[in-house]
GROMACS .gro file of C-alpha atoms in nm:
model
  125
    1MET     CA    1   7.455  14.301   9.558
    2LEU     CA    2   7.318  14.656   9.582
    3GLN     CA    3   6.981  14.543   9.444
    4ARG     CA    4   6.972  14.258   9.694
    5LEU     CA    5   7.057  14.493   9.978
    6ALA     CA    6   6.778  14.730   9.866
    7ALA     CA    7   6.527  14.444   9.852
    8PHE     CA    8   6.645  14.326  10.193
    9GLY     CA    9   6.583  14.678  10.315
   10VAL     CA   10   6.229  14.686  10.179
   11VAL     CA   11   6.131  14.346  10.318
   12GLY     CA   12   6.315  14.420  10.640
   13ALA     CA   13   6.157  14.763  10.672
   14GLY     CA   14   5.813  14.607  10.674
   15ALA     CA   15   5.916  14.352  10.934
   16THR     CA   16   6.098  14.618  11.135
   17ALA     CA   17   5.801  14.854  11.129
   18ALA     CA   18   5.578  14.574  11.255
   19TYR     CA   19   5.833  14.486  11.526
   20VAL     CA   20   5.890  14.841  11.648
   21SER     CA   21   5.525  14.943  11.643
   22GLY     CA   22   5.394  14.615  11.785
   23SER     CA   23   5.655  14.603  12.062
   24THR     CA   24   5.606  14.968  12.151
   25VAL     CA   25   5.227  14.930  12.170
   26LEU     CA   26   5.262  14.628  12.399
   27VAL     CA   27   5.497  14.821  12.628
   28TYR     CA   28   5.250  15.109  12.649
   29LEU     CA   29   4.980  14.854  12.732
   30GLY     CA   30   5.187  14.741  13.031
   31VAL     CA   31   5.389  14.450  12.893
   32LYS     CA   32   5.757  14.452  12.995
   33ALA     CA   33   5.994  14.536  12.707
   34TRP     CA   34   6.188  14.212  12.749
   35VAL     CA   35   5.863  14.021  12.693
   36ALA     CA   36   5.710  14.241  12.421
   37GLY     CA   37   6.014  14.237  12.192
   38PRO     CA   38   6.052  13.860  12.159
   39VAL     CA   39   5.676  13.796  12.131
   40VAL     CA   40   5.638  14.036  11.840
   41TYR     CA   41   5.966  13.926  11.683
   42ALA     CA   42   5.860  13.559  11.681
   43ALA     CA   43   5.522  13.646  11.528
   44ILE     CA   44   5.692  13.815  11.231
   45VAL     CA   45   5.934  13.531  11.144
   46PRO     CA   46   5.720  13.323  10.899
   47LEU     CA   47   5.622  13.613  10.673
   48ALA     CA   48   5.970  13.762  10.682
   49TYR     CA   49   6.116  13.423  10.582
   50LEU     CA   50   5.899  13.404  10.272
   51GLY     CA   51   5.989  13.759  10.174
   52GLN     CA   52   6.361  13.705  10.224
   53ARG     CA   53   6.365  13.365  10.049
   54ASN     CA   54   6.147  13.454   9.751
   55VAL     CA   55   6.202  13.826   9.697
   56VAL     CA   56   6.545  13.916   9.834
   57PHE     CA   57   6.765  13.612   9.782
   58ARG     CA   58   6.549  13.433   9.523
   59SER     CA   59   6.665  13.109   9.670
   60ARG     CA   60   6.586  12.775   9.512
   61ALA     CA   61   6.689  12.591   9.826
   62SER     CA   62   6.424  12.365   9.966
   63HIS     CA   63   6.231  12.491  10.262
   64ALA     CA   64   6.370  12.194  10.454
   65VAL     CA   65   6.720  12.340  10.413
   66ALA     CA   66   6.659  12.714  10.408
   67PHE     CA   67   6.390  12.742  10.673
   68TRP     CA   68   6.586  12.571  10.952
   69ARG     CA   69   6.885  12.790  10.873
   70TYR     CA   70   6.658  13.094  10.874
   71VAL     CA   71   6.520  12.988  11.211
   72VAL     CA   72   6.874  12.959  11.351
   73VAL     CA   73   6.949  13.315  11.236
   74GLN     CA   74   6.619  13.434  11.381
   75VAL     CA   75   6.683  13.262  11.714
   76GLY     CA   76   7.001  13.469  11.732
   77GLY     CA   77   6.796  13.780  11.655
   78LEU     CA   78   6.530  13.677  11.902
   79THR     CA   79   6.798  13.633  12.167
   80LEU     CA   80   6.925  13.984  12.099
   81SER     CA   81   6.568  14.117  12.114
   82PHE     CA   82   6.548  13.977  12.466
   83VAL     CA   83   6.898  14.050  12.594
   84ILE     CA   84   6.936  14.410  12.474
   85PRO     CA   85   6.610  14.537  12.632
   86TRP     CA   86   6.688  14.341  12.948
   87LEU     CA   87   7.031  14.504  12.973
   88VAL     CA   88   6.914  14.854  12.881
   89GLY     CA   89   6.591  14.848  13.082
   90ASP     CA   90   6.404  15.176  13.109
   91ARG     CA   91   6.705  15.401  13.044
   92VAL     CA   92   6.587  15.497  12.693
   93PRO     CA   93   6.240  15.544  12.542
   94PRO     CA   94   6.092  15.219  12.406
   95VAL     CA   95   6.093  15.332  12.043
   96VAL     CA   96   6.467  15.418  12.064
   97LEU     CA   97   6.538  15.086  12.230
   98PHE     CA   98   6.351  14.882  11.969
   99LEU     CA   99   6.497  15.078  11.676
  100SER     CA  100   6.844  15.001  11.814
  101VAL     CA  101   6.762  14.632  11.849
  102ALA     CA  102   6.620  14.626  11.496
  103THR     CA  103   6.934  14.786  11.352
  104VAL     CA  104   7.174  14.542  11.519
  105VAL     CA  105   6.961  14.240  11.431
  106SER     CA  106   6.910  14.353  11.070
  107LEU     CA  107   7.280  14.393  10.998
  108ALA     CA  108   7.371  14.059  11.151
  109SER     CA  109   7.083  13.887  10.973
  110PHE     CA  110   7.176  14.017  10.627
  111ILE     CA  111   7.531  13.894  10.662
  112LEU     CA  112   7.427  13.550  10.786
  113MET     CA  113   7.146  13.508  10.533
  114SER     CA  114   7.355  13.609  10.235
  115ARG     CA  115   7.645  13.385  10.333
  116TRP     CA  116   7.477  13.085  10.493
  117THR     CA  117   7.097  13.068  10.496
  118PHE     CA  118   7.034  13.148  10.129
  119GLY     CA  119   7.396  13.168  10.008
  120HIS     CA  120   7.574  12.951   9.757
  121ARG     CA  121   7.776  12.771  10.020
  122ASN     CA  122   7.708  12.432  10.176
  123GLY     CA  123   7.516  12.309   9.872
  124VAL     CA  124   7.244  12.575   9.884
  125PRO     CA  125   7.185  12.714   9.533
   0.00000   0.00000   0.00000
């Protein structure tokens, strides 16, 4: 479990760095935070899926099973990446805002992926 969590951290750190930096750059270019976050988040999903499936969870589940579950988890994360900036607004610096979003989404994602998306339940090996 510790090794899996470390691998999740490495794959997630790359995705998180891309999310935070990409979203922050867009905000500084004039894009609203509630638009920048979800746009960047959605762009990262396919590569993050492959990293989580193949490196972290080493899942043998078919893409037809695992990918739609991954997308459901990511839609939840995408929703948070919209709602949190919308609620917080300009009260904190963008980098603090997006690091907070990334932390909340990462924790929730690990739990859901390990138990449902790539877990051994519901017939997923």
